[in-house]
Amino acid sequence: MSKPATICRVSAPAIRSRKGGTPLVCLTAYSAPMARMLDEVVDLMLVGDSLGMVLYGMDSTLGVSLDMMINHGKAVMRGSERACVIVDMPFGTTEESREVAFRNAARVMRETGCSGVKIEGGREMAETIGFLVSRGIPVMGHIGLKPQSVNTLGGYRARGRSDTEAQTILDDAVAIAEAGAFAIVVEGVIEDIARSITETIDIPTIGIGASEACDGQILVTEDMIGVFGDKVPKFVERFGDVAGETRAAVNAYADAVRQRSFPGHHNLFKLNRQREIAR
Ligand code: KIV
């Protein structure tokens, strides 16, 4: 009997090699069932710290802990076998020093089995990224609108509207790429900046609110499938209506319970045949 073919996960270098090719399809995933649904289709799944807001109802991502990321990272790994899985390093786990960052990122890699980590930050994180990459940890960067810096940026507005800000973001991208990141998330920047970053650096840019000029796109899955109804950022396109479907299903269930049409006969446990024969 021939052995079943081993399924190989898309690796960080494989993602890097897609620069300038067919756009990379990326989405967030936080759970095993969601990972199972996305695995066949996407190139990369990000266990984003956006889970703090999306799953836990937090006001920002700042309260997300390393343990939370590891638990959700493990779930996504259990639910998938093909896509590249990247886990976000939450606020406070990489900024102190490159050694602390390495220790925390190594724990994420070891305990989840993921393919790499994502670190938010510009030039100030380049040395840390280089340190991790040279020690075996693939790193994805994240520049532009950086949700972990909401307090210093003063909100979630799009970045790069002034020339100085645009230049800073481009310099950040170059520094992160030169440090050895395999790809970079570019969030909430105007189209011209996304285009010039994509044309300047030799690693894929993954846009979120950054136009089609990027080498790939990422969205928070729950935003894209319509879990939040209309309450989504301007850059999100809703490709489904999970909130509407869920409301309809809950109402149908409630009606069926109240009318005693659920559970039906096919939902009942029956006497097992052996016991019936034995009697
Ligand atoms: O935390 C997250 O989900 C992210 C993506 C939105 C890029 O960083």
PDB file of C-alpha atoms and ligand atoms in Angstrom:
ATOM      1  CA  MET A   1       0.000   0.000   0.000  1.00  0.00           C
ATOM      2  CA  SER A   2       1.412   3.383  -0.906  1.00  0.00           C
ATOM      3  CA  LYS A   3       1.964   5.834   1.937  1.00  0.00           C
ATOM      4  CA  PRO A   4      -0.323   8.894   1.946  1.00  0.00           C
ATOM      5  CA  ALA A   5       1.463  11.959   0.585  1.00  0.00           C
ATOM      6  CA  THR A   6       2.904  14.171   3.316  1.00  0.00           C
ATOM      7  CA  ILE A   7       1.362  17.606   3.258  1.00  0.00           C
ATOM      8  CA  CYS A   8       3.977  20.316   3.525  1.00  0.00           C
ATOM      9  CA  ARG A   9       3.143  23.612   5.115  1.00  0.00           C
ATOM     10  CA  VAL A  10       3.811  26.786   3.167  1.00  0.00           C
ATOM     11  CA  SER A  11       7.006  28.114   4.773  1.00  0.00           C
ATOM     12  CA  ALA A  12       8.152  31.659   5.477  1.00  0.00           C
ATOM     13  CA  PRO A  13      10.782  31.463   2.654  1.00  0.00           C
ATOM     14  CA  ALA A  14       8.020  30.248   0.293  1.00  0.00           C
ATOM     15  CA  ILE A  15       5.978  33.334   1.201  1.00  0.00           C
ATOM     16  CA  ARG A  16       9.050  35.520   0.616  1.00  0.00           C
ATOM     17  CA  SER A  17       9.583  33.982  -2.822  1.00  0.00           C
ATOM     18  CA  ARG A  18       6.139  35.206  -3.899  1.00  0.00           C
ATOM     19  CA  LYS A  19       7.355  38.830  -4.176  1.00  0.00           C
ATOM     20  CA  GLY A  20       5.834  40.399  -7.288  1.00  0.00           C
ATOM     21  CA  GLY A  21       3.905  37.223  -8.193  1.00  0.00           C
ATOM     22  CA  THR A  22       0.269  36.187  -7.770  1.00  0.00           C
ATOM     23  CA  PRO A  23      -1.068  38.218  -4.832  1.00  0.00           C
ATOM     24  CA  LEU A  24      -0.725  36.503  -1.449  1.00  0.00           C
ATOM     25  CA  VAL A  25      -4.047  35.667   0.209  1.00  0.00           C
ATOM     26  CA  CYS A  26      -3.855  36.127   3.977  1.00  0.00           C
ATOM     27  CA  LEU A  27      -6.482  36.156   6.749  1.00  0.00           C
ATOM     28  CA  THR A  28      -6.520  36.077  10.519  1.00  0.00           C
ATOM     29  CA  ALA A  29      -7.488  32.891  12.392  1.00  0.00           C
ATOM     30  CA  TYR A  30      -7.784  32.409  16.150  1.00  0.00           C
ATOM     31  CA  SER A  31      -9.428  28.996  16.495  1.00  0.00           C
ATOM     32  CA  ALA A  32      -9.157  25.419  15.182  1.00  0.00           C
ATOM     33  CA  PRO A  33     -12.534  25.411  13.342  1.00  0.00           C
ATOM     34  CA  MET A  34     -11.777  28.706  11.594  1.00  0.00           C
ATOM     35  CA  ALA A  35      -8.285  27.455  10.671  1.00  0.00           C
ATOM     36  CA  ARG A  36      -9.881  24.302   9.199  1.00  0.00           C
ATOM     37  CA  MET A  37     -12.161  26.434   6.996  1.00  0.00           C
ATOM     38  CA  LEU A  38      -9.365  28.721   5.761  1.00  0.00           C
ATOM     39  CA  ASP A  39      -6.521  26.226   5.401  1.00  0.00           C
ATOM     40  CA  GLU A  40      -7.180  25.038   1.845  1.00  0.00           C
ATOM     41  CA  VAL A  41      -7.629  28.513   0.446  1.00  0.00           C
ATOM     42  CA  VAL A  42      -5.236  30.976   2.061  1.00  0.00           C
ATOM     43  CA  ASP A  43      -1.463  31.188   1.752  1.00  0.00           C
ATOM     44  CA  LEU A  44      -0.959  32.546   5.248  1.00  0.00           C
ATOM     45  CA  MET A  45      -3.002  32.621   8.461  1.00  0.00           C
ATOM     46  CA  LEU A  46      -2.139  35.206  11.065  1.00  0.00           C
ATOM     47  CA  VAL A  47      -2.980  34.564  14.686  1.00  0.00           C
ATOM     48  CA  GLY A  48      -3.295  38.305  15.214  1.00  0.00           C
ATOM     49  CA  ASP A  49      -3.415  40.074  18.554  1.00  0.00           C
ATOM     50  CA  SER A  50      -6.586  41.646  17.117  1.00  0.00           C
ATOM     51  CA  LEU A  51      -8.130  38.619  18.877  1.00  0.00           C
ATOM     52  CA  GLY A  52      -8.155  40.782  22.017  1.00  0.00           C
ATOM     53  CA  MET A  53     -10.749  43.045  20.419  1.00  0.00           C
ATOM     54  CA  VAL A  54     -12.501  40.528  18.152  1.00  0.00           C
ATOM     55  CA  LEU A  55     -12.888  37.615  20.601  1.00  0.00           C
ATOM     56  CA  TYR A  56     -12.460  39.156  24.043  1.00  0.00           C
ATOM     57  CA  GLY A  57     -14.166  42.528  23.520  1.00  0.00           C
ATOM     58  CA  MET A  58     -11.120  44.562  24.617  1.00  0.00           C
ATOM     59  CA  ASP A  59     -10.826  48.253  23.635  1.00  0.00           C
ATOM     60  CA  SER A  60      -7.368  47.764  22.129  1.00  0.00           C
ATOM     61  CA  THR A  61      -4.788  45.013  21.595  1.00  0.00           C
ATOM     62  CA  LEU A  62      -2.678  46.182  24.537  1.00  0.00           C
ATOM     63  CA  GLY A  63      -4.179  43.762  27.064  1.00  0.00           C
ATOM     64  CA  VAL A  64      -3.340  40.646  25.061  1.00  0.00           C
ATOM     65  CA  SER A  65      -0.803  38.355  26.766  1.00  0.00           C
ATOM     66  CA  LEU A  66       1.792  35.934  25.421  1.00  0.00           C
ATOM     67  CA  ASP A  67      -0.147  33.019  26.961  1.00  0.00           C
ATOM     68  CA  MET A  68      -3.287  34.051  25.070  1.00  0.00           C
ATOM     69  CA  MET A  69      -1.344  34.171  21.792  1.00  0.00           C
ATOM     70  CA  ILE A  70       0.216  30.770  22.470  1.00  0.00           C
ATOM     71  CA  ASN A  71      -3.133  29.138  23.282  1.00  0.00           C
ATOM     72  CA  HIS A  72      -4.771  30.488  20.128  1.00  0.00           C
ATOM     73  CA  GLY A  73      -1.636  29.688  18.099  1.00  0.00           C
ATOM     74  CA  LYS A  74      -1.825  26.053  19.229  1.00  0.00           C
ATOM     75  CA  ALA A  75      -5.511  25.878  18.266  1.00  0.00           C
ATOM     76  CA  VAL A  76      -4.837  27.258  14.774  1.00  0.00           C
ATOM     77  CA  MET A  77      -1.966  24.818  14.276  1.00  0.00           C
ATOM     78  CA  ARG A  78      -4.210  21.900  15.339  1.00  0.00           C
ATOM     79  CA  GLY A  79      -6.848  23.012  12.835  1.00  0.00           C
ATOM     80  CA  SER A  80      -4.533  23.407   9.844  1.00  0.00           C
ATOM     81  CA  GLU A  81      -1.920  21.481   7.934  1.00  0.00           C
ATOM     82  CA  ARG A  82      -1.128  23.476   4.800  1.00  0.00           C
ATOM     83  CA  ALA A  83      -1.097  27.255   5.260  1.00  0.00           C
ATOM     84  CA  CYS A  84       1.809  29.220   6.730  1.00  0.00           C
ATOM     85  CA  VAL A  85       0.809  30.115  10.316  1.00  0.00           C
ATOM     86  CA  ILE A  86       2.302  33.259  11.845  1.00  0.00           C
ATOM     87  CA  VAL A  87       1.669  34.303  15.453  1.00  0.00           C
ATOM     88  CA  ASP A  88       1.654  37.951  16.556  1.00  0.00           C
ATOM     89  CA  MET A  89       4.002  39.013  19.337  1.00  0.00           C
ATOM     90  CA  PRO A  90       1.773  40.990  21.707  1.00  0.00           C
ATOM     91  CA  PHE A  91       2.556  44.394  23.253  1.00  0.00           C
ATOM     92  CA  GLY A  92       5.415  44.340  25.753  1.00  0.00           C
ATOM     93  CA  THR A  93       7.019  41.084  24.649  1.00  0.00           C
ATOM     94  CA  THR A  94       9.606  42.376  22.147  1.00  0.00           C
ATOM     95  CA  GLU A  95      10.332  46.030  22.918  1.00  0.00           C
ATOM     96  CA  GLU A  96      12.555  45.717  26.027  1.00  0.00           C
ATOM     97  CA  SER A  97      15.575  44.090  24.414  1.00  0.00           C
ATOM     98  CA  ARG A  98      16.461  41.740  21.593  1.00  0.00           C
ATOM     99  CA  GLU A  99      17.243  38.996  24.143  1.00  0.00           C
ATOM    100  CA  VAL A 100      13.811  39.261  25.767  1.00  0.00           C
ATOM    101  CA  ALA A 101      12.236  39.305  22.308  1.00  0.00           C
ATOM    102  CA  PHE A 102      14.156  36.162  21.340  1.00  0.00           C
ATOM    103  CA  ARG A 103      13.125  34.341  24.529  1.00  0.00           C
ATOM    104  CA  ASN A 104       9.448  35.192  24.016  1.00  0.00           C
ATOM    105  CA  ALA A 105       9.442  34.454  20.291  1.00  0.00           C
ATOM    106  CA  ALA A 106      11.276  31.145  20.835  1.00  0.00           C
ATOM    107  CA  ARG A 107       8.568  30.175  23.351  1.00  0.00           C
ATOM    108  CA  VAL A 108       5.874  30.936  20.768  1.00  0.00           C
ATOM    109  CA  MET A 109       7.683  28.875  18.111  1.00  0.00           C
ATOM    110  CA  ARG A 110       8.374  25.963  20.480  1.00  0.00           C
ATOM    111  CA  GLU A 111       4.934  25.747  22.088  1.00  0.00           C
ATOM    112  CA  THR A 112       2.766  26.365  19.012  1.00  0.00           C
ATOM    113  CA  GLY A 113       4.876  24.887  16.210  1.00  0.00           C
ATOM    114  CA  CYS A 114       4.040  27.924  14.043  1.00  0.00           C
ATOM    115  CA  SER A 115       6.152  29.005  11.050  1.00  0.00           C
ATOM    116  CA  GLY A 116       7.151  32.440  12.339  1.00  0.00           C
ATOM    117  CA  VAL A 117       6.153  35.497  14.345  1.00  0.00           C
ATOM    118  CA  LYS A 118       4.994  39.011  13.524  1.00  0.00           C
ATOM    119  CA  ILE A 119       6.504  42.044  15.248  1.00  0.00           C
ATOM    120  CA  GLU A 120       4.943  45.498  15.083  1.00  0.00           C
ATOM    121  CA  GLY A 121       7.325  48.427  14.730  1.00  0.00           C
ATOM    122  CA  GLY A 122       9.585  50.373  12.407  1.00  0.00           C
ATOM    123  CA  ARG A 123      13.325  51.118  12.427  1.00  0.00           C
ATOM    124  CA  GLU A 124      13.448  50.859  16.233  1.00  0.00           C
ATOM    125  CA  MET A 125      12.706  47.105  15.919  1.00  0.00           C
ATOM    126  CA  ALA A 126      15.122  46.399  13.040  1.00  0.00           C
ATOM    127  CA  GLU A 127      18.016  45.291  15.253  1.00  0.00           C
ATOM    128  CA  THR A 128      15.724  42.937  17.188  1.00  0.00           C
ATOM    129  CA  ILE A 129      14.323  41.483  13.969  1.00  0.00           C
ATOM    130  CA  GLY A 130      17.867  40.859  12.652  1.00  0.00           C
ATOM    131  CA  PHE A 131      18.782  39.163  15.957  1.00  0.00           C
ATOM    132  CA  LEU A 132      15.803  36.803  15.794  1.00  0.00           C
ATOM    133  CA  VAL A 133      16.151  35.977  12.093  1.00  0.00           C
ATOM    134  CA  SER A 134      19.861  35.162  12.456  1.00  0.00           C
ATOM    135  CA  ARG A 135      18.908  32.755  15.266  1.00  0.00           C
ATOM    136  CA  GLY A 136      16.268  30.808  13.358  1.00  0.00           C
ATOM    137  CA  ILE A 137      13.040  32.725  13.893  1.00  0.00           C
ATOM    138  CA  PRO A 138      11.288  33.943  10.721  1.00  0.00           C
ATOM    139  CA  VAL A 139       9.830  37.399  11.325  1.00  0.00           C
ATOM    140  CA  MET A 140       7.101  39.315   9.548  1.00  0.00           C
ATOM    141  CA  GLY A 141       7.162  43.086  10.084  1.00  0.00           C
ATOM    142  CA  HIS A 142       4.199  45.421  10.581  1.00  0.00           C
ATOM    143  CA  ILE A 143       4.439  49.138   9.778  1.00  0.00           C
ATOM    144  CA  GLY A 144       2.215  52.149   9.023  1.00  0.00           C
ATOM    145  CA  LEU A 145      -0.738  52.118  11.381  1.00  0.00           C
ATOM    146  CA  LYS A 146       0.533  50.113  14.359  1.00  0.00           C
ATOM    147  CA  PRO A 147      -2.368  49.265  16.714  1.00  0.00           C
ATOM    148  CA  GLN A 148       0.029  48.529  19.611  1.00  0.00           C
ATOM    149  CA  SER A 149       1.185  52.167  19.400  1.00  0.00           C
ATOM    150  CA  VAL A 150      -2.340  53.584  19.564  1.00  0.00           C
ATOM    151  CA  ASN A 151      -1.451  55.682  22.614  1.00  0.00           C
ATOM    152  CA  THR A 152       1.622  57.320  21.092  1.00  0.00           C
ATOM    153  CA  LEU A 153       0.058  57.683  17.625  1.00  0.00           C
ATOM    154  CA  GLY A 154      -3.074  59.192  19.189  1.00  0.00           C
ATOM    155  CA  GLY A 155      -5.632  56.914  17.494  1.00  0.00           C
ATOM    156  CA  TYR A 156      -6.218  54.590  14.577  1.00  0.00           C
ATOM    157  CA  ARG A 157      -6.171  57.131  11.723  1.00  0.00           C
ATOM    158  CA  ALA A 158      -4.445  56.313   8.408  1.00  0.00           C
ATOM    159  CA  ARG A 159      -0.746  57.157   8.301  1.00  0.00           C
ATOM    160  CA  GLY A 160       1.492  58.913   5.781  1.00  0.00           C
ATOM    161  CA  ARG A 161      -0.532  61.969   4.796  1.00  0.00           C
ATOM    162  CA  SER A 162       2.399  64.343   5.340  1.00  0.00           C
ATOM    163  CA  ASP A 163       5.697  64.073   3.440  1.00  0.00           C
ATOM    164  CA  THR A 164       7.628  63.541   6.667  1.00  0.00           C
ATOM    165  CA  GLU A 165       5.329  60.755   7.818  1.00  0.00           C
ATOM    166  CA  ALA A 166       5.447  59.139   4.353  1.00  0.00           C
ATOM    167  CA  GLN A 167       9.258  59.189   4.393  1.00  0.00           C
ATOM    168  CA  THR A 168       9.334  57.705   7.910  1.00  0.00           C
ATOM    169  CA  ILE A 169       7.134  54.790   6.847  1.00  0.00           C
ATOM    170  CA  LEU A 170       9.263  54.123   3.775  1.00  0.00           C
ATOM    171  CA  ASP A 171      12.429  54.231   5.912  1.00  0.00           C
ATOM    172  CA  ASP A 172      10.781  51.800   8.358  1.00  0.00           C
ATOM    173  CA  ALA A 173       9.985  49.378   5.535  1.00  0.00           C
ATOM    174  CA  VAL A 174      13.547  49.489   4.184  1.00  0.00           C
ATOM    175  CA  ALA A 175      15.037  48.928   7.660  1.00  0.00           C
ATOM    176  CA  ILE A 176      12.764  45.956   8.402  1.00  0.00           C
ATOM    177  CA  ALA A 177      13.439  44.374   4.994  1.00  0.00           C
ATOM    178  CA  GLU A 178      17.210  44.858   5.375  1.00  0.00           C
ATOM    179  CA  ALA A 179      17.034  43.288   8.851  1.00  0.00           C
ATOM    180  CA  GLY A 180      15.841  40.053   7.233  1.00  0.00           C
ATOM    181  CA  ALA A 181      12.040  40.004   7.653  1.00  0.00           C
ATOM    182  CA  PHE A 182      10.409  37.594   5.177  1.00  0.00           C
ATOM    183  CA  ALA A 183       7.364  39.837   4.559  1.00  0.00           C
ATOM    184  CA  ILE A 184       5.841  42.988   5.949  1.00  0.00           C
ATOM    185  CA  VAL A 185       2.284  44.000   6.833  1.00  0.00           C
ATOM    186  CA  VAL A 186       1.581  47.560   5.693  1.00  0.00           C
ATOM    187  CA  GLU A 187      -1.477  48.859   7.506  1.00  0.00           C
ATOM    188  CA  GLY A 188      -3.576  51.985   6.979  1.00  0.00           C
ATOM    189  CA  VAL A 189      -1.391  53.997   4.605  1.00  0.00           C
ATOM    190  CA  ILE A 190      -2.281  55.995   1.512  1.00  0.00           C
ATOM    191  CA  GLU A 191      -1.903  54.244  -1.839  1.00  0.00           C
ATOM    192  CA  ASP A 192       1.204  56.130  -3.029  1.00  0.00           C
ATOM    193  CA  ILE A 193       3.179  55.022   0.010  1.00  0.00           C
ATOM    194  CA  ALA A 194       2.085  51.387  -0.322  1.00  0.00           C
ATOM    195  CA  ARG A 195       3.139  51.505  -3.969  1.00  0.00           C
ATOM    196  CA  SER A 196       6.540  53.042  -3.333  1.00  0.00           C
ATOM    197  CA  ILE A 197       7.264  50.616  -0.453  1.00  0.00           C
ATOM    198  CA  THR A 198       6.270  47.674  -2.661  1.00  0.00           C
ATOM    199  CA  GLU A 199       8.491  48.932  -5.474  1.00  0.00           C
ATOM    200  CA  THR A 200      11.426  49.660  -3.154  1.00  0.00           C
ATOM    201  CA  ILE A 201      11.803  46.582  -0.954  1.00  0.00           C
ATOM    202  CA  ASP A 202      12.497  43.024  -2.109  1.00  0.00           C
ATOM    203  CA  ILE A 203      10.122  41.225   0.283  1.00  0.00           C
ATOM    204  CA  PRO A 204       6.329  40.924  -0.129  1.00  0.00           C
ATOM    205  CA  THR A 205       4.148  43.717   1.246  1.00  0.00           C
ATOM    206  CA  ILE A 206       0.866  42.482   2.719  1.00  0.00           C
ATOM    207  CA  GLY A 207      -1.645  45.312   2.722  1.00  0.00           C
ATOM    208  CA  ILE A 208      -4.532  46.045   5.067  1.00  0.00           C
ATOM    209  CA  GLY A 209      -6.105  49.356   4.211  1.00  0.00           C
ATOM    210  CA  ALA A 210      -3.129  49.991   1.947  1.00  0.00           C
ATOM    211  CA  SER A 211      -4.542  49.535  -1.599  1.00  0.00           C
ATOM    212  CA  GLU A 212      -4.058  46.881  -4.252  1.00  0.00           C
ATOM    213  CA  ALA A 213      -0.501  48.086  -4.857  1.00  0.00           C
ATOM    214  CA  CYS A 214       0.746  45.544  -2.275  1.00  0.00           C
ATOM    215  CA  ASP A 215       2.017  42.022  -3.009  1.00  0.00           C
ATOM    216  CA  GLY A 216      -0.848  40.516  -0.992  1.00  0.00           C
ATOM    217  CA  GLN A 217      -3.802  41.374   1.217  1.00  0.00           C
ATOM    218  CA  ILE A 218      -4.845  40.529   4.754  1.00  0.00           C
ATOM    219  CA  LEU A 219      -8.088  41.205   6.623  1.00  0.00           C
ATOM    220  CA  VAL A 220      -9.472  40.251   9.988  1.00  0.00           C
ATOM    221  CA  THR A 221     -11.660  37.289   8.984  1.00  0.00           C
ATOM    222  CA  GLU A 222     -14.538  38.264  11.294  1.00  0.00           C
ATOM    223  CA  ASP A 223     -14.679  41.734   9.648  1.00  0.00           C
ATOM    224  CA  MET A 224     -14.666  40.199   6.167  1.00  0.00           C
ATOM    225  CA  ILE A 225     -17.369  37.568   6.802  1.00  0.00           C
ATOM    226  CA  GLY A 226     -19.729  40.048   8.444  1.00  0.00           C
ATOM    227  CA  VAL A 227     -19.632  39.052  12.123  1.00  0.00           C
ATOM    228  CA  PHE A 228     -19.889  42.727  13.090  1.00  0.00           C
ATOM    229  CA  GLY A 229     -22.596  43.791  10.648  1.00  0.00           C
ATOM    230  CA  ASP A 230     -21.796  47.253   9.289  1.00  0.00           C
ATOM    231  CA  LYS A 231     -19.422  48.232  12.100  1.00  0.00           C
ATOM    232  CA  VAL A 232     -16.170  47.698  10.215  1.00  0.00           C
ATOM    233  CA  PRO A 233     -13.364  50.031   9.106  1.00  0.00           C
ATOM    234  CA  LYS A 234     -13.664  51.734   5.693  1.00  0.00           C
ATOM    235  CA  PHE A 235     -10.988  49.503   4.127  1.00  0.00           C
ATOM    236  CA  VAL A 236     -12.938  46.294   4.861  1.00  0.00           C
ATOM    237  CA  GLU A 237     -15.180  44.738   2.234  1.00  0.00           C
ATOM    238  CA  ARG A 238     -17.851  42.448   3.666  1.00  0.00           C
ATOM    239  CA  PHE A 239     -17.899  39.199   1.681  1.00  0.00           C
ATOM    240  CA  GLY A 240     -20.507  37.503   3.899  1.00  0.00           C
ATOM    241  CA  ASP A 241     -23.251  38.155   6.448  1.00  0.00           C
ATOM    242  CA  VAL A 242     -22.488  35.869   9.381  1.00  0.00           C
ATOM    243  CA  ALA A 243     -24.283  38.215  11.809  1.00  0.00           C
ATOM    244  CA  GLY A 244     -27.474  38.016   9.711  1.00  0.00           C
ATOM    245  CA  GLU A 245     -27.164  34.220   9.252  1.00  0.00           C
ATOM    246  CA  THR A 246     -26.578  33.759  12.981  1.00  0.00           C
ATOM    247  CA  ARG A 247     -29.579  35.892  13.949  1.00  0.00           C
ATOM    248  CA  ALA A 248     -31.775  33.900  11.514  1.00  0.00           C
ATOM    249  CA  ALA A 249     -30.502  30.563  12.895  1.00  0.00           C
ATOM    250  CA  VAL A 250     -30.999  31.641  16.531  1.00  0.00           C
ATOM    251  CA  ASN A 251     -34.554  32.790  15.779  1.00  0.00           C
ATOM    252  CA  ALA A 252     -35.327  29.536  13.947  1.00  0.00           C
ATOM    253  CA  TYR A 253     -33.978  27.531  16.921  1.00  0.00           C
ATOM    254  CA  ALA A 254     -35.978  29.597  19.432  1.00  0.00           C
ATOM    255  CA  ASP A 255     -39.191  29.116  17.411  1.00  0.00           C
ATOM    256  CA  ALA A 256     -38.579  25.358  17.112  1.00  0.00           C
ATOM    257  CA  VAL A 257     -37.982  24.979  20.873  1.00  0.00           C
ATOM    258  CA  ARG A 258     -41.073  27.019  21.738  1.00  0.00           C
ATOM    259  CA  GLN A 259     -43.238  25.046  19.292  1.00  0.00           C
ATOM    260  CA  ARG A 260     -41.753  21.691  20.465  1.00  0.00           C
ATOM    261  CA  SER A 261     -40.741  20.839  16.884  1.00  0.00           C
ATOM    262  CA  PHE A 262     -37.150  20.484  18.117  1.00  0.00           C
ATOM    263  CA  PRO A 263     -35.836  17.946  19.116  1.00  0.00           C
ATOM    264  CA  GLY A 264     -37.438  15.823  16.371  1.00  0.00           C
ATOM    265  CA  HIS A 265     -37.523  12.009  16.084  1.00  0.00           C
ATOM    266  CA  HIS A 266     -34.195  11.896  14.250  1.00  0.00           C
ATOM    267  CA  ASN A 267     -32.537  13.694  17.185  1.00  0.00           C
ATOM    268  CA  LEU A 268     -33.556  11.039  19.743  1.00  0.00           C
ATOM    269  CA  PHE A 269     -31.384   8.251  21.129  1.00  0.00           C
ATOM    270  CA  LYS A 270     -32.910   4.857  20.300  1.00  0.00           C
ATOM    271  CA  LEU A 271     -32.654   1.499  22.080  1.00  0.00           C
ATOM    272  CA  ASN A 272     -29.640  -0.296  20.762  1.00  0.00           C
ATOM    273  CA  ARG A 273     -30.537  -3.284  18.475  1.00  0.00           C
ATOM    274  CA  GLN A 274     -28.435  -5.827  20.428  1.00  0.00           C
ATOM    275  CA  ARG A 275     -30.314  -5.029  23.630  1.00  0.00           C
ATOM    276  CA  GLU A 276     -33.657  -5.340  21.816  1.00  0.00           C
ATOM    277  CA  ILE A 277     -32.703  -8.813  20.454  1.00  0.00           C
ATOM    278  CA  ALA A 278     -31.349  -9.982  23.841  1.00  0.00           C
ATOM    279  CA  ARG A 279     -34.634  -9.209  25.582  1.00  0.00           C
TER     280      ARG A 279
HETATM  281  O1  KIV B   1      -3.594  41.643  14.810  1.00  0.00           O
HETATM  282  C1  KIV B   1      -3.932  41.490  13.620  1.00  0.00           C
HETATM  283  O2  KIV B   1      -4.905  40.794  13.307  1.00  0.00           O
HETATM  284  C2  KIV B   1      -3.139  42.159  12.608  1.00  0.00           C
HETATM  285  C3  KIV B   1      -3.690  42.184  11.221  1.00  0.00           C
HETATM  286  C4  KIV B   1      -4.874  43.036  11.161  1.00  0.00           C
HETATM  287  C5  KIV B   1      -2.680  42.538  10.219  1.00  0.00           C
HETATM  288  O3  KIV B   1      -2.101  42.648  12.881  1.00  0.00           O
END
